[in-house]
């Protein structure tokens, strides 16, 4: 039977600019690169990944009453995502992200959260009453909604998975209940612990620091092109990434944690799940855009079989 995952997180329209040079303060740069509006938002990217990787996904977010919202909702319907808990807000615009993608595929992102900040407790409680197999969240929405969702899910026995993006040092980690997986990237790890996870030893120290603030069965630090580090409360293990030509790293972390969550729910094997998630992340960086770059189950499975042989 298909797993049912409730994603309570963000939806944005991304304005992606493929550029040669990031301007300095006061400088105007004329670019010969390209730009496009593409659906994004950490929550939406993960919801698309969960659906493409073969689970049933309910996406709870809030959008504005505007043209961007209409295009995003069209995409979610096409991706077979359940949108019955997405509300339109008359007083805040749909979230917008400006993404600069440099030639090496690295990105810099500025997010205007807009309606994402208006997710309310009542809608979250209603969605949790549908008894999903898991709750999946990130930090791109209001703290109150995240804490309410996590604590209510925990009380109902629904496992909670958190991708700690974007880095928000003000988030009160201590108020979260027991989590199944907590997954920050390098910047978020540095933000929460003051430790840059540059090697195995630093990853272990960062996990021990995080453990003082959160109760998670697994902490999985996403290390970009280096792979991921998994800590089970006692031991840590590095899972190197798989080689692929990176053109745009946008949404790779979202695809990674979504794939990790789904695979882990299916097999309860963190090592296997991490390898599968590394495949989903690698395929995502090999393409341009946010949700547009997320691979299907068949593509991910084929890549997985090739790399683990
Ligand atoms: O993780 C990538 C996402 O971060 C982008 O799609 C952008 O909308 C921001 O939320």
Coordinates of C-alpha atoms and ligand atoms in Angstrom, one line a residue:
X1 CA 0.0 0.0 0.0
X2 CA 1.2 3.5 -0.8
X3 CA 2.5 5.6 2.1
X4 CA 0.5 8.8 2.8
X5 CA 2.7 11.8 3.8
X6 CA 1.4 15.1 5.0
X7 CA 3.7 18.0 4.0
X8 CA 3.1 21.2 6.1
X9 CA 5.4 23.7 4.5
X10 CA 6.0 26.4 2.0
X11 CA 5.1 27.2 -1.6
X12 CA 6.9 29.9 -3.6
X13 CA 7.1 31.1 -7.2
X14 CA 10.8 31.2 -8.0
X15 CA 12.4 33.8 -10.2
X16 CA 15.5 32.0 -11.3
X17 CA 18.4 33.9 -12.9
X18 CA 21.2 32.0 -14.5
X19 CA 24.1 34.5 -14.2
X20 CA 27.9 34.8 -14.7
X21 CA 28.5 37.4 -12.0
X22 CA 26.9 38.3 -8.7
X23 CA 26.9 42.2 -8.5
X24 CA 28.7 43.9 -5.7
X25 CA 27.0 46.6 -3.6
X26 CA 26.1 49.6 -5.8
X27 CA 27.0 47.7 -9.0
X28 CA 24.7 47.1 -12.0
X29 CA 25.5 44.0 -14.1
X30 CA 24.2 43.5 -17.6
X31 CA 23.7 39.7 -18.0
X32 CA 23.7 37.5 -21.1
X33 CA 22.4 34.6 -19.0
X34 CA 18.7 33.7 -18.8
X35 CA 15.8 33.9 -16.4
X36 CA 12.6 32.1 -15.8
X37 CA 9.7 31.8 -13.4
X38 CA 9.4 28.3 -12.0
X39 CA 7.4 26.7 -9.2
X40 CA 9.4 26.3 -6.1
X41 CA 9.4 26.6 -2.3
X42 CA 11.0 24.0 -0.1
X43 CA 7.7 22.5 0.8
X44 CA 6.3 22.3 -2.7
X45 CA 9.6 20.8 -4.0
X46 CA 9.4 18.1 -1.4
X47 CA 5.7 17.5 -2.1
X48 CA 6.5 17.1 -5.8
X49 CA 9.4 14.7 -4.9
X50 CA 7.2 12.6 -2.6
X51 CA 4.5 12.3 -5.2
X52 CA 6.9 11.5 -8.1
X53 CA 8.7 8.9 -5.9
X54 CA 5.5 7.0 -5.5
X55 CA 3.7 8.1 -2.3
X56 CA 0.4 9.9 -1.8
X57 CA 1.1 13.4 -0.8
X58 CA -1.1 15.9 0.9
X59 CA 0.4 19.4 0.8
X60 CA -0.8 22.0 3.4
X61 CA 0.4 25.5 2.7
X62 CA -1.0 29.0 2.2
X63 CA -0.8 31.0 -1.0
X64 CA -2.0 34.5 -1.9
X65 CA -5.1 35.3 -4.0
X66 CA -3.0 36.0 -7.1
X67 CA -1.8 34.8 -10.4
X68 CA 1.2 33.0 -9.0
X69 CA -1.0 31.0 -6.7
X70 CA -3.1 29.8 -9.7
X71 CA 0.0 28.6 -11.6
X72 CA 1.3 26.8 -8.5
X73 CA -2.0 25.1 -7.8
X74 CA -2.2 23.9 -11.4
X75 CA 1.2 22.3 -11.1
X76 CA 0.3 20.5 -7.8
X77 CA -2.9 19.1 -9.4
X78 CA -0.9 17.9 -12.4
X79 CA 1.6 16.2 -9.9
X80 CA -1.4 14.4 -8.3
X81 CA -0.8 16.2 -5.0
X82 CA -3.8 16.5 -2.7
X83 CA -4.4 20.3 -2.3
X84 CA -7.5 20.2 -0.2
X85 CA -5.8 21.9 2.7
X86 CA -4.2 24.7 0.7
X87 CA -5.9 28.0 1.5
X88 CA -5.8 31.3 -0.3
X89 CA -5.1 34.4 1.8
X90 CA -6.6 37.7 0.7
X91 CA -4.1 39.8 2.7
X92 CA -0.7 38.3 1.8
X93 CA 0.9 37.5 -1.6
X94 CA 2.1 34.1 -2.6
X95 CA 5.7 33.4 -1.5
X96 CA 8.4 34.5 -3.9
X97 CA 12.0 33.5 -4.1
X98 CA 14.7 35.2 -6.2
X99 CA 17.4 32.6 -7.0
X100 CA 20.8 33.4 -8.5
X101 CA 22.4 30.4 -10.1
X102 CA 26.1 30.8 -10.9
X103 CA 28.0 28.9 -13.6
X104 CA 29.2 26.2 -11.2
X105 CA 25.6 25.4 -10.2
X106 CA 25.8 27.0 -6.8
X107 CA 22.8 29.2 -5.8
X108 CA 21.9 32.1 -3.6
X109 CA 18.3 32.5 -2.6
X110 CA 16.2 35.3 -1.2
X111 CA 12.7 34.4 0.0
X112 CA 9.7 36.7 0.5
X113 CA 7.6 34.3 2.7
X114 CA 4.2 36.1 2.1
X115 CA 1.3 33.9 2.8
X116 CA 3.5 31.0 3.9
X117 CA 3.7 32.8 7.3
X118 CA -0.1 32.6 7.7
X119 CA -0.6 28.8 8.0
X120 CA -3.0 28.3 10.9
X121 CA -3.4 25.7 13.7
X122 CA -7.0 24.8 12.8
X123 CA -6.1 23.7 9.2
X124 CA -3.1 21.7 10.5
X125 CA -5.3 19.9 13.1
X126 CA -7.9 19.1 10.4
X127 CA -5.2 17.6 8.1
X128 CA -3.7 15.5 11.0
X129 CA -7.1 14.1 11.7
X130 CA -6.9 12.3 8.4
X131 CA -4.2 10.1 10.0
X132 CA -1.3 10.4 7.5
X133 CA 1.6 7.8 7.8
X134 CA 4.0 10.7 8.5
X135 CA 4.3 14.5 8.9
X136 CA 7.1 16.2 6.9
X137 CA 8.0 19.9 7.6
X138 CA 10.7 22.5 6.9
X139 CA 11.4 25.9 8.6
X140 CA 10.1 28.1 5.8
X141 CA 6.7 28.8 7.5
X142 CA 5.6 30.3 10.8
X143 CA 7.1 28.7 14.0
X144 CA 3.6 28.4 15.6
X145 CA 2.3 26.2 12.8
X146 CA 5.4 24.0 12.9
X147 CA 5.4 23.5 16.6
X148 CA 1.6 22.9 16.7
X149 CA 1.8 20.3 13.9
X150 CA 4.8 18.5 15.3
X151 CA 3.4 18.3 18.8
X152 CA -0.1 17.3 17.7
X153 CA 1.3 14.6 15.3
X154 CA 3.5 13.2 18.1
X155 CA 0.5 12.9 20.4
X156 CA -1.4 11.0 17.7
X157 CA 1.6 8.6 17.1
X158 CA 2.3 10.1 13.7
X159 CA 6.1 10.1 13.0
X160 CA 7.6 13.5 12.4
X161 CA 10.4 14.3 9.9
X162 CA 12.0 17.7 9.7
X163 CA 14.2 19.2 7.1
X164 CA 15.9 22.1 8.9
X165 CA 15.9 24.5 5.9
X166 CA 16.3 27.4 5.6
X167 CA 18.7 28.2 8.4
X168 CA 16.7 30.0 11.1
X169 CA 18.8 30.3 14.3
X170 CA 15.7 31.6 16.2
X171 CA 13.7 28.4 15.8
X172 CA 13.1 27.0 19.3
X173 CA 14.3 23.4 18.6
X174 CA 13.7 22.5 22.3
X175 CA 10.0 22.8 21.8
X176 CA 9.8 20.0 19.2
X177 CA 8.7 16.6 20.3
X178 CA 10.6 13.4 19.6
X179 CA 11.4 13.3 15.8
X180 CA 12.1 10.4 13.6
X181 CA 14.6 12.3 11.4
X182 CA 16.1 15.8 11.7
X183 CA 18.0 16.8 8.7
X184 CA 19.9 20.1 8.4
X185 CA 22.4 21.1 5.7
X186 CA 25.9 22.5 6.3
X187 CA 24.7 26.1 6.7
X188 CA 21.9 25.1 9.0
X189 CA 24.2 22.9 11.1
X190 CA 26.6 25.7 11.5
X191 CA 23.8 28.1 12.4
X192 CA 22.4 25.8 15.1
X193 CA 25.6 24.5 16.6
X194 CA 28.4 26.9 15.7
X195 CA 30.3 23.9 14.2
X196 CA 31.0 23.7 10.4
X197 CA 30.5 20.0 9.5
X198 CA 33.6 19.8 7.4
X199 CA 34.7 16.2 8.2
X200 CA 33.5 13.1 10.1
X201 CA 34.9 14.5 13.4
X202 CA 33.2 17.9 13.0
X203 CA 29.9 16.2 11.9
X204 CA 30.0 14.0 15.1
X205 CA 30.6 17.1 17.3
X206 CA 27.8 19.0 15.6
X207 CA 25.4 16.0 16.1
X208 CA 26.3 15.8 19.8
X209 CA 25.6 19.5 20.1
X210 CA 22.2 19.2 18.3
X211 CA 21.4 16.2 20.5
X212 CA 21.4 18.6 23.5
X213 CA 18.5 20.5 21.8
X214 CA 16.5 18.0 19.9
X215 CA 15.3 14.4 20.5
X216 CA 15.6 12.7 17.1
X217 CA 16.1 9.0 16.3
X218 CA 18.4 10.0 13.5
X219 CA 20.2 13.3 12.6
X220 CA 21.1 13.4 8.9
X221 CA 23.5 16.2 7.9
X222 CA 23.3 17.0 4.2
X223 CA 26.7 17.8 2.9
X224 CA 26.0 18.8 -0.7
X225 CA 28.5 17.2 -3.1
X226 CA 30.2 15.4 -0.3
X227 CA 27.0 13.3 0.6
X228 CA 25.4 12.9 3.9
X229 CA 26.3 12.0 7.5
X230 CA 23.9 9.9 9.6
X231 CA 24.0 9.9 13.4
X232 CA 21.9 7.4 15.3
X233 CA 22.3 8.8 18.8
X234 CA 25.6 7.0 19.3
X235 CA 27.5 6.4 16.1
X236 CA 27.9 8.3 12.9
X237 CA 28.5 7.2 9.3
X238 CA 29.3 9.1 6.2
X239 CA 27.4 8.2 3.0
X240 CA 29.3 9.8 0.0
X241 CA 27.3 11.3 -2.8
X242 CA 27.3 9.8 -6.4
X243 CA 29.2 11.6 -9.2
X244 CA 27.1 13.6 -11.6
X245 CA 27.6 16.9 -13.5
X246 CA 26.0 19.6 -11.4
X247 CA 24.2 22.4 -13.3
X248 CA 21.9 23.8 -10.5
X249 CA 21.8 22.7 -6.9
X250 CA 18.3 24.3 -6.3
X251 CA 15.9 21.9 -4.6
X252 CA 18.5 19.1 -4.2
X253 CA 18.2 19.2 -0.4
X254 CA 14.4 19.2 -0.6
X255 CA 14.5 16.1 -2.9
X256 CA 17.1 14.4 -0.7
X257 CA 15.0 14.7 2.5
X258 CA 11.8 13.8 0.8
X259 CA 13.4 10.7 -0.7
X260 CA 15.0 9.9 2.6
X261 CA 11.7 10.2 4.5
X262 CA 9.7 8.1 2.0
X263 CA 12.3 5.3 1.7
X264 CA 12.8 5.2 5.4
X265 CA 9.0 4.9 6.0
X266 CA 8.9 2.0 3.5
X267 CA 12.0 0.0 4.7
X268 CA 13.0 1.4 8.1
X269 CA 16.7 1.0 6.9
X270 CA 18.4 4.3 7.4
X271 CA 21.6 3.3 5.4
X272 CA 19.6 2.2 2.4
X273 CA 17.3 5.2 2.6
X274 CA 20.3 7.6 2.7
X275 CA 21.9 6.0 -0.4
X276 CA 18.5 6.3 -2.2
X277 CA 18.2 9.9 -1.1
X278 CA 21.7 10.6 -2.4
X279 CA 20.6 9.4 -5.8
X280 CA 17.5 11.6 -5.8
X281 CA 19.7 14.6 -4.7
X282 CA 22.3 13.9 -7.4
X283 CA 19.7 13.7 -10.2
X284 CA 18.1 16.9 -9.0
X285 CA 21.4 18.9 -9.3
X286 CA 21.9 17.6 -12.8
X287 CA 18.9 19.7 -14.1
X288 CA 17.8 23.3 -13.9
X289 CA 15.1 24.7 -11.7
X290 CA 13.3 23.7 -8.5
X291 CA 10.4 21.3 -8.7
X292 CA 11.1 20.9 -12.5
X293 CA 14.4 19.2 -11.7
X294 CA 13.0 16.5 -9.4
X295 CA 13.4 12.9 -10.7
X296 CA 10.7 10.3 -11.0
X297 CA 10.7 7.0 -9.1
X298 CA 11.9 5.0 -12.2
X299 CA 14.8 7.4 -12.9
X300 CA 15.9 7.3 -9.2
X301 CA 15.5 3.6 -9.0
X302 CA 17.6 3.1 -12.2
X303 CA 20.3 5.4 -11.0
X304 CA 20.3 3.7 -7.6
X305 CA 20.7 0.3 -9.1
X306 CA 23.6 1.5 -11.3
X307 CA 25.5 3.1 -8.4
X308 CA 25.1 0.5 -5.8
X309 CA 26.2 -2.4 -8.1
Ligands
LIG1 O1 15.3 24.7 -1.6 C1 15.0 25.5 -2.8 C2 13.9 26.4 -2.6 O2 14.2 27.3 -1.6 C3 13.5 27.2 -3.8 O3 12.6 26.6 -4.6 C4 13.0 28.5 -3.2 O4 11.6 28.8 -3.4 C5 13.3 28.4 -1.7 O5 12.3 28.1 -0.9

